[in-house]
XYZ file of C-alpha atoms in Angstrom:
190
model
C 71.112 89.171 201.596
C 72.363 92.746 200.918
C 69.905 94.322 203.439
C 71.671 92.509 206.214
C 74.812 94.490 205.508
C 73.199 97.983 205.705
C 72.805 100.331 208.622
C 71.176 103.766 208.127
C 71.056 106.898 210.271
C 69.208 110.158 210.436
C 68.317 112.942 212.817
C 64.924 113.191 214.407
C 63.677 116.473 215.893
C 61.252 116.331 218.822
C 58.991 119.183 219.758
C 59.015 120.120 223.490
C 56.117 121.698 225.388
C 58.066 125.009 225.684
C 58.256 125.191 221.889
C 61.953 124.235 221.785
C 63.364 121.169 219.915
C 65.666 118.371 220.862
C 67.391 116.162 218.390
C 67.942 112.380 218.465
C 70.388 110.468 216.269
C 68.643 107.329 215.094
C 70.210 104.209 213.527
C 68.356 101.366 211.872
C 69.752 98.040 210.736
C 68.020 97.197 207.461
C 68.170 93.409 207.655
C 66.931 92.934 211.252
C 64.994 96.269 211.556
C 66.754 96.742 214.831
C 66.439 100.351 216.090
C 69.186 102.196 217.970
C 68.735 105.581 219.615
C 72.312 106.790 219.760
C 71.655 109.970 221.744
C 69.504 112.968 222.398
C 70.647 116.566 222.675
C 69.419 120.180 222.400
C 72.377 121.221 220.281
C 73.716 118.486 217.970
C 77.262 119.395 217.082
C 79.689 117.550 214.764
C 81.720 116.442 217.851
C 78.609 115.144 219.625
C 77.633 113.184 216.463
C 81.107 111.605 216.280
C 80.887 110.595 219.892
C 77.504 108.963 219.329
C 79.031 107.028 216.400
C 81.817 105.825 218.680
C 79.301 104.727 221.314
C 77.238 102.849 218.745
C 80.205 100.988 217.295
C 81.271 100.012 220.885
C 77.716 98.749 221.548
C 77.577 96.759 218.287
C 81.214 95.440 218.493
C 80.504 91.807 217.672
C 77.642 92.547 215.266
C 79.682 95.153 213.271
C 81.417 92.356 211.262
C 78.209 91.765 209.275
C 77.716 95.414 208.375
C 79.212 96.811 205.184
C 77.438 100.013 204.401
C 76.144 103.070 206.352
C 73.504 105.172 204.561
C 73.302 108.762 205.723
C 72.204 112.140 204.373
C 74.375 115.202 203.850
C 73.640 116.894 207.153
C 76.459 119.255 208.245
C 76.812 117.368 211.617
C 78.199 114.372 209.778
C 81.874 115.402 209.378
C 84.838 113.356 208.156
C 85.512 112.159 211.706
C 82.029 110.661 211.819
C 82.676 108.758 208.615
C 86.080 107.698 209.830
C 84.506 105.945 212.872
C 82.678 103.644 210.504
C 85.415 103.359 207.934
C 87.722 102.145 210.659
C 85.282 99.283 211.107
C 85.400 98.516 207.306
C 81.953 100.073 206.783
C 81.620 102.065 203.651
C 79.693 105.326 204.059
C 77.091 106.105 201.376
C 75.813 109.665 201.203
C 72.380 110.251 199.757
C 71.753 112.849 197.104
C 70.595 116.317 198.252
C 67.017 116.326 199.661
C 65.638 113.000 198.384
C 63.728 111.314 201.255
C 63.406 108.035 199.395
C 67.112 107.358 199.368
C 67.050 106.616 203.084
C 63.449 105.349 203.119
C 63.859 102.681 205.880
C 65.237 105.257 208.352
C 62.725 107.854 207.379
C 59.954 105.265 207.818
C 61.063 104.315 211.377
C 61.186 107.988 212.308
C 57.603 108.356 211.047
C 56.642 105.279 213.093
C 58.279 106.771 216.174
C 56.166 109.905 215.709
C 52.879 108.119 214.951
C 53.081 105.508 217.685
C 54.747 107.496 220.491
C 55.854 111.079 220.119
C 52.666 112.555 218.697
C 50.676 111.289 221.748
C 52.953 112.547 224.590
C 53.791 116.067 225.845
C 57.540 115.999 226.220
C 59.023 118.395 228.709
C 62.810 118.240 228.274
C 65.789 116.271 226.921
C 65.696 113.751 229.694
C 61.995 113.041 229.192
C 62.479 112.649 225.428
C 65.381 110.210 226.049
C 63.233 108.132 228.366
C 60.363 108.009 225.849
C 62.682 107.023 222.983
C 64.488 104.357 225.094
C 61.177 102.773 226.213
C 59.842 102.790 222.688
C 63.091 101.365 221.249
C 62.800 98.412 223.682
C 59.166 97.857 222.578
C 60.119 98.225 218.889
C 63.026 95.740 219.126
C 61.399 93.316 221.487
C 57.694 93.205 220.604
C 56.625 95.134 217.528
C 56.125 92.802 214.560
C 57.702 93.602 211.118
C 56.367 92.402 207.819
C 59.817 92.021 206.332
C 60.640 89.625 209.196
C 57.517 87.482 208.857
C 55.786 89.438 211.687
C 58.659 88.878 214.092
C 60.186 91.628 216.179
C 63.906 92.460 215.521
C 65.139 90.623 218.665
C 63.055 87.458 218.090
C 64.995 84.413 216.942
C 62.160 81.954 216.205
C 58.482 82.307 215.316
C 55.972 81.657 218.073
C 54.718 78.092 217.773
C 50.973 77.572 218.248
C 49.825 75.436 221.165
C 48.956 71.830 220.225
C 45.696 71.628 222.022
C 43.498 74.649 221.273
C 40.979 73.604 224.050
C 43.582 74.070 226.750
C 43.041 77.522 228.297
C 45.980 79.877 228.366
C 46.397 83.387 229.581
C 47.194 86.492 227.549
C 48.593 89.001 230.015
C 48.873 92.596 228.977
C 51.895 94.811 229.595
C 51.356 98.580 229.362
C 54.169 100.577 227.717
C 54.411 104.365 227.949
C 51.581 104.619 230.417
C 49.222 102.468 228.275
C 49.895 104.308 224.996
C 51.147 100.892 223.683
C 50.032 97.458 224.935
C 52.058 94.306 224.613
C 50.608 90.798 224.975
C 52.257 87.439 225.559
C 50.838 83.938 225.641
C 51.246 82.010 228.898
C 50.885 78.334 229.463
């Protein structure tokens, strides 16, 4: 499937309580819907962006073999060195046309999801706080949040949950609070 060979990236700006912004570099694997928060900074520079690309390729080392395309916009922080990091891994860089949000729709959608489910409900104080919120949310997104394209499985799930044979047998449904209760996760227990 072609979607399994695509990874997309985009910048996300986060409003702080002191009316400043921080920026996060977000990557999304199309096939698995796995979310990667590459980094957060107050001043994204081209060199910072290249370093985040290197960090991501090191993190995805084994998994990189299945990726063939990187979809990105024409932001000035993406310089030739950024593209070279991916091209050295045999990943072709595809640039979107100027200003069409639908050409990188999956990544734009996950950024909207990040905002709706987490960032819009939390007052974020600084870069460290925003990094914490994004990391916690990424763990939830990859480990627990269902995705329609994956038959309601989260990105890290290998097999669907099998229903219990005897419905009369009681079982627990413990709740885990994420981000101070902003998000709740549930798991069946025997």
